PDB file of C-alpha atoms in Angstrom:
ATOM      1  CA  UNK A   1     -18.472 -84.906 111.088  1.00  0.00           C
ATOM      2  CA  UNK A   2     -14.853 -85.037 109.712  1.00  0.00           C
ATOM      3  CA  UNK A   3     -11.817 -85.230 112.271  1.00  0.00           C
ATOM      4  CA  UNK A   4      -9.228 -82.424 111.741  1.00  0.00           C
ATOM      5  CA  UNK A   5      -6.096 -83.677 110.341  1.00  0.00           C
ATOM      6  CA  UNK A   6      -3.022 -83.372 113.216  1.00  0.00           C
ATOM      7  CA  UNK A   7      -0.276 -80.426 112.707  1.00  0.00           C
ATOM      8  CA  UNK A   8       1.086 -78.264 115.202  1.00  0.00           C
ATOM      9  CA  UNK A   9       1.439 -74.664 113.802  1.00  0.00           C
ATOM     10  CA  UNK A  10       3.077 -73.716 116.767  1.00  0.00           C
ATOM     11  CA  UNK A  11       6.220 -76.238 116.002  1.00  0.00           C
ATOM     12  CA  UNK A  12       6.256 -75.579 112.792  1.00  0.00           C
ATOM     13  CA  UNK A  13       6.489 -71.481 113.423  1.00  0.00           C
ATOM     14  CA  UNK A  14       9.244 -72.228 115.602  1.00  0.00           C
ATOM     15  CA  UNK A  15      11.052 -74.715 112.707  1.00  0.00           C
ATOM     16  CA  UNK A  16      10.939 -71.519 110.304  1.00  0.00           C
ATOM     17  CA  UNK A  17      12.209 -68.863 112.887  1.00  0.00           C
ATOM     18  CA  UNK A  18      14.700 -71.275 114.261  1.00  0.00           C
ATOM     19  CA  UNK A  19      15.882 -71.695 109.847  1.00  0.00           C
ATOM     20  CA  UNK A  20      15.875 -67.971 109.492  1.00  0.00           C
ATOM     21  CA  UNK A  21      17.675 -66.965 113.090  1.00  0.00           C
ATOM     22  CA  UNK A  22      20.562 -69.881 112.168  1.00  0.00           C
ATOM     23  CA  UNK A  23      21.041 -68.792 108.041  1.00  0.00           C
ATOM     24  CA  UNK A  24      20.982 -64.449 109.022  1.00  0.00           C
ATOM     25  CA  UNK A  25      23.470 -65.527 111.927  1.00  0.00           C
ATOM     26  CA  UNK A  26      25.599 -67.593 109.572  1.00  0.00           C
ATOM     27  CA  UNK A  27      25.661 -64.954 107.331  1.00  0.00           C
ATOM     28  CA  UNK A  28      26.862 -62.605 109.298  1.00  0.00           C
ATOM     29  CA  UNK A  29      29.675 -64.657 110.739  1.00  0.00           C
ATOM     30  CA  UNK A  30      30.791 -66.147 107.273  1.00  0.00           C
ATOM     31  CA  UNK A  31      30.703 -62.194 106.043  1.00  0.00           C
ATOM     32  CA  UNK A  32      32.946 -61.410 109.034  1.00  0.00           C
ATOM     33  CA  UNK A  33      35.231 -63.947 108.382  1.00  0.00           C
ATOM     34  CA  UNK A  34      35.706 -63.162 104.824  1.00  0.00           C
ATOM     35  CA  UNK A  35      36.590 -59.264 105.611  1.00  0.00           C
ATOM     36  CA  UNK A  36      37.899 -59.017 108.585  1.00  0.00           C
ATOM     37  CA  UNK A  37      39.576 -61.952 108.793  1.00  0.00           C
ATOM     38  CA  UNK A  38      41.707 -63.780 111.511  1.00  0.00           C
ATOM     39  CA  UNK A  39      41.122 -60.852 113.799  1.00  0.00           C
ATOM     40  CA  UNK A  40      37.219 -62.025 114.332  1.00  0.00           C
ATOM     41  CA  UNK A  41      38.782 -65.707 116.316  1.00  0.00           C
ATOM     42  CA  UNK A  42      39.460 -64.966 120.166  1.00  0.00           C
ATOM     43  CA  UNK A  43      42.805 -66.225 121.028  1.00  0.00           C
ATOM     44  CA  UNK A  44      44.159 -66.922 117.731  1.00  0.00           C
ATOM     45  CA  UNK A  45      46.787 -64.291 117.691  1.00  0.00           C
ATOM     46  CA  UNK A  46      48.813 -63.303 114.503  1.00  0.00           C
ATOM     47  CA  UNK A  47      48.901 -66.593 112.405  1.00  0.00           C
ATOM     48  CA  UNK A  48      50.361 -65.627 108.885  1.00  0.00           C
ATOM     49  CA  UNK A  49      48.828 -64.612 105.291  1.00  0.00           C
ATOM     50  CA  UNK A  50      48.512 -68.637 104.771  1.00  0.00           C
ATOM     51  CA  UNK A  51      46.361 -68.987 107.823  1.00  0.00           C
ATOM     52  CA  UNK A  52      44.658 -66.284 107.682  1.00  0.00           C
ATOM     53  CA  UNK A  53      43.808 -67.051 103.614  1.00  0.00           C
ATOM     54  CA  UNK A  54      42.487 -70.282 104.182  1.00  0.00           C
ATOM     55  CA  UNK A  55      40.200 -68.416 107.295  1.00  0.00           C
ATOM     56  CA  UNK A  56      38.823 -66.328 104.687  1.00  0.00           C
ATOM     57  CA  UNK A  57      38.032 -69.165 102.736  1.00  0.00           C
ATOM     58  CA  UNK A  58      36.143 -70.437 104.622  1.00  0.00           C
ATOM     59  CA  UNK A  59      34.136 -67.534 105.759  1.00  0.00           C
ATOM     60  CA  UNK A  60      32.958 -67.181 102.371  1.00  0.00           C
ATOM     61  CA  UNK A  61      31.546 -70.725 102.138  1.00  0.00           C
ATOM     62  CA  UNK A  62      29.835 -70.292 105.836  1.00  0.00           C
ATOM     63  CA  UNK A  63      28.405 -67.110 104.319  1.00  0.00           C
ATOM     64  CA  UNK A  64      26.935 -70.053 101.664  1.00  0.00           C
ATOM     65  CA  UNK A  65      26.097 -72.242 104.238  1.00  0.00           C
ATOM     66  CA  UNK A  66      23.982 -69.473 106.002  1.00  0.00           C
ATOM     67  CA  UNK A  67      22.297 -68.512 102.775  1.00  0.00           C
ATOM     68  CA  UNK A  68      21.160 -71.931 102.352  1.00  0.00           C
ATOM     69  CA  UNK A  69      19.464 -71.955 105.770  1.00  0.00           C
ATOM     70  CA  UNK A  70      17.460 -68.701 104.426  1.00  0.00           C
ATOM     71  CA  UNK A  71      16.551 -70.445 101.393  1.00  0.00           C
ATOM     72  CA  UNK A  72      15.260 -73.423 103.433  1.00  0.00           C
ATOM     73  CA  UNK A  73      13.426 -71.108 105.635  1.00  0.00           C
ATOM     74  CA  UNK A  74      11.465 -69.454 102.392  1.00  0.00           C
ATOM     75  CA  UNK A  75      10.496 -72.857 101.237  1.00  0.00           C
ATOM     76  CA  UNK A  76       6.566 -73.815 102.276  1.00  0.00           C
ATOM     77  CA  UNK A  77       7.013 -76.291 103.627  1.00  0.00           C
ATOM     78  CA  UNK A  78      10.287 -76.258 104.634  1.00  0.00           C
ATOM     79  CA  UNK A  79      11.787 -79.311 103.505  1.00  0.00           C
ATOM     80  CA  UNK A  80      13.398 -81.566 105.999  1.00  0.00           C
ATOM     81  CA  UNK A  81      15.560 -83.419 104.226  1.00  0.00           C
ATOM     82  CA  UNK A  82      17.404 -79.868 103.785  1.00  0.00           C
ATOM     83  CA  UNK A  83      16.821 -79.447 107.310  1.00  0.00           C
ATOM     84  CA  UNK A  84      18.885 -82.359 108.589  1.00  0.00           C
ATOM     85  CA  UNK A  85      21.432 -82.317 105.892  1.00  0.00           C
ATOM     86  CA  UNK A  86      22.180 -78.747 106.947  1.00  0.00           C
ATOM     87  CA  UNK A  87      22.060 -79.792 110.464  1.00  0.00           C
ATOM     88  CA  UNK A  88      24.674 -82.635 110.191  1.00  0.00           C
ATOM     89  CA  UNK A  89      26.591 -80.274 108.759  1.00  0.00           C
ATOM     90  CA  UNK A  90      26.814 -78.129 111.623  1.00  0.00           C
ATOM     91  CA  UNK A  91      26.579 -81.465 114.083  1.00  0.00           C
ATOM     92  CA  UNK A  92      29.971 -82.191 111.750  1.00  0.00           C
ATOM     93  CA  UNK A  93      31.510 -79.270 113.012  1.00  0.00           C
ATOM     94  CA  UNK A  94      31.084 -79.277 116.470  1.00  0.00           C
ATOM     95  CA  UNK A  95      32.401 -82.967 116.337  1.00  0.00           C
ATOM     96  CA  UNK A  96      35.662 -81.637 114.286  1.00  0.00           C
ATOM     97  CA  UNK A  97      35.983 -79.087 117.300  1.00  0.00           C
ATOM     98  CA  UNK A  98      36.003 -82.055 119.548  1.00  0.00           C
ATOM     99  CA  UNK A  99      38.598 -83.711 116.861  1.00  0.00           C
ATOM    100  CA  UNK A 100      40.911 -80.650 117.437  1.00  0.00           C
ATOM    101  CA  UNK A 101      40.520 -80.022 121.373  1.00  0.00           C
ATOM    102  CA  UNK A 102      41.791 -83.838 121.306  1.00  0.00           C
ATOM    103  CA  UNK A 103      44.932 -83.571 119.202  1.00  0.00           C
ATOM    104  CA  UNK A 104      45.754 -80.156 119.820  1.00  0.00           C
ATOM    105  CA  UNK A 105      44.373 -79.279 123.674  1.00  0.00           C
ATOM    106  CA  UNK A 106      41.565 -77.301 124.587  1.00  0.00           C
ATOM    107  CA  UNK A 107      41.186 -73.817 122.591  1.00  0.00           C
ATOM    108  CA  UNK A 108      39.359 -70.740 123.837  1.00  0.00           C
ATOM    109  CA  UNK A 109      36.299 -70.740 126.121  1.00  0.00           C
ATOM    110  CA  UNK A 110      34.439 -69.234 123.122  1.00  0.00           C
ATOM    111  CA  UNK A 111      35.363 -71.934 120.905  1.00  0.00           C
ATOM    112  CA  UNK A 112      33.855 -74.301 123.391  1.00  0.00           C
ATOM    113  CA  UNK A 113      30.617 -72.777 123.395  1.00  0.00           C
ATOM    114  CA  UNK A 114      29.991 -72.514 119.881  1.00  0.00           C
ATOM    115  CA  UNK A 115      31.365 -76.331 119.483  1.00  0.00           C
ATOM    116  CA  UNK A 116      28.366 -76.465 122.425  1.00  0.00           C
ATOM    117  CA  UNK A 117      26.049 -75.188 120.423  1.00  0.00           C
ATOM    118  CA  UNK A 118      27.483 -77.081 117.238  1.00  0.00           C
ATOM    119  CA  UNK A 119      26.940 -80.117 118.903  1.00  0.00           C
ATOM    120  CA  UNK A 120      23.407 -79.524 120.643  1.00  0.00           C
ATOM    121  CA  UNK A 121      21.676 -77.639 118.100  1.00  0.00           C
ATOM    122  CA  UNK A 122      21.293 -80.162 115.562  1.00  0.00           C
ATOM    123  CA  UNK A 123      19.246 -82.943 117.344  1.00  0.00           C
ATOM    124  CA  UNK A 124      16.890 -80.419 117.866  1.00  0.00           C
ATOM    125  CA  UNK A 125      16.537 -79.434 114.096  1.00  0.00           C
ATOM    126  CA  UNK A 126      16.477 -83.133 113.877  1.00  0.00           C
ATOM    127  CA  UNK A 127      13.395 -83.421 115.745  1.00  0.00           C
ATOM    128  CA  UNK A 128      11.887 -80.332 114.360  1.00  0.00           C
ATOM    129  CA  UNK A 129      13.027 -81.318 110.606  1.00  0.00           C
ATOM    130  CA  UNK A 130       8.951 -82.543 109.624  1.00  0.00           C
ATOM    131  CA  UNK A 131       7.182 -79.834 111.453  1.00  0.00           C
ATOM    132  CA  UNK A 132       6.401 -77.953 108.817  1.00  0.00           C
ATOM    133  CA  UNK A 133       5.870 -80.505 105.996  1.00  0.00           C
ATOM    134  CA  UNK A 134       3.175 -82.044 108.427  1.00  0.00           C
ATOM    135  CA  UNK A 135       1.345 -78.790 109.186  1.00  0.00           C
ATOM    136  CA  UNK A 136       1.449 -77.867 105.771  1.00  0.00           C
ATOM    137  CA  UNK A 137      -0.188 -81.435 104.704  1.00  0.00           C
ATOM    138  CA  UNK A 138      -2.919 -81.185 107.663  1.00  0.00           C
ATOM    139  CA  UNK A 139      -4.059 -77.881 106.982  1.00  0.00           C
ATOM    140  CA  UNK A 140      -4.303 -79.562 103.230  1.00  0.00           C
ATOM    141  CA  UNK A 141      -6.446 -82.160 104.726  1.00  0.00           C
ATOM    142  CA  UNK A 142      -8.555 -79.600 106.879  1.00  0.00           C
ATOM    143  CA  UNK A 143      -9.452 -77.655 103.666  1.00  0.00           C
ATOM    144  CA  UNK A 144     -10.565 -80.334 101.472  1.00  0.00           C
ATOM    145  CA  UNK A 145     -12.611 -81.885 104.652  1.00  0.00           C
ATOM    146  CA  UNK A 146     -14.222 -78.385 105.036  1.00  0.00           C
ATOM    147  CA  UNK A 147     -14.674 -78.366 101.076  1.00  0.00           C
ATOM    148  CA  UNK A 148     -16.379 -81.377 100.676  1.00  0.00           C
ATOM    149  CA  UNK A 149     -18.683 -80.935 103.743  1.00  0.00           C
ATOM    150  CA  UNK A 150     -19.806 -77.363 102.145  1.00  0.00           C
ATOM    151  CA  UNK A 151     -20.141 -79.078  98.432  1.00  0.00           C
ATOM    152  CA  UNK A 152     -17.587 -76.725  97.921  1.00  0.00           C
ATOM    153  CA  UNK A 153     -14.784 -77.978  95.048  1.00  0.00           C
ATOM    154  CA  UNK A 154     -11.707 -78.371  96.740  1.00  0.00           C
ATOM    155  CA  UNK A 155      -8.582 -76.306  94.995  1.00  0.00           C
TER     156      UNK A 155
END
């Protein structure tokens, strides 16, 4: 009797809801940052049209960056190289938040928790990154096990 090839569904469900819960979130901040503007950062104040330009900016590409987390989440499987380049990405930001709060001082207590979450997030994407690819490949495995024990052609 064949073994059954090793993949945790489970993990790999949470891989793709964790993808789609980080690119719809993204999405929605980048899109508030590119309309609204400065007035979505707590404590910012009133920092000029240059400031607030180059905040705009940059709301539009974390609108991309979001976008490409839903595209990774679509993907079957979800491929982990995309996984944990998109993750060091976001690991890059919480460590540019660090960068800041040591030249400039410490900024707002919401700033610190999403540098928190910029910063503990990823290793766990990290370590979820393959989930998918290897359920996807034992299931694979299963089937053609089943197949050839039924005489069955395998797809």
């Amino acid at each position: 009797m064949p073994t059954k090839a090793k993949g945790d569904p489970t993990v790999a469900r949470l891989l793709k809801w964790l993808s789609w819960a980080m690119g719809v979130t993204d999405v929605a901040i980048g899109a508030a940052h590119l309309l609204i503007g400065m007035g979505t950062v707590p404590g910012a104040g009133s920092p000029g049209p240059t400031v607030d330009s180059l905040m705009r900016f940059f709301g539009a590409i974390f609108l991309g960056y979001g976008l490409a987390w839903i595209w990774v989440a679509r993907q079957t499987p979800i491929p982990s190289r995309m996984v944990r380049a998109l993750a060091g990405i976001f690991f890059l930001g919480g460590a540019s938040r660090l960068l800041s709060w040591a030249s400039l001082g410490r900024p707002d207590w919401f700033q610190i928790v999403l540098m928190g979450l910029e910063l503990a997030l990823p290793p766990l994407y990290f370590w979820l990154a393959t989930a998918d690819e290897r359920d996807t490949a034992a299931r694979r495995r299963n089937a053609e096990e089943t197949a050839r024990g039924t005489g069955r052609p395998t797809p």
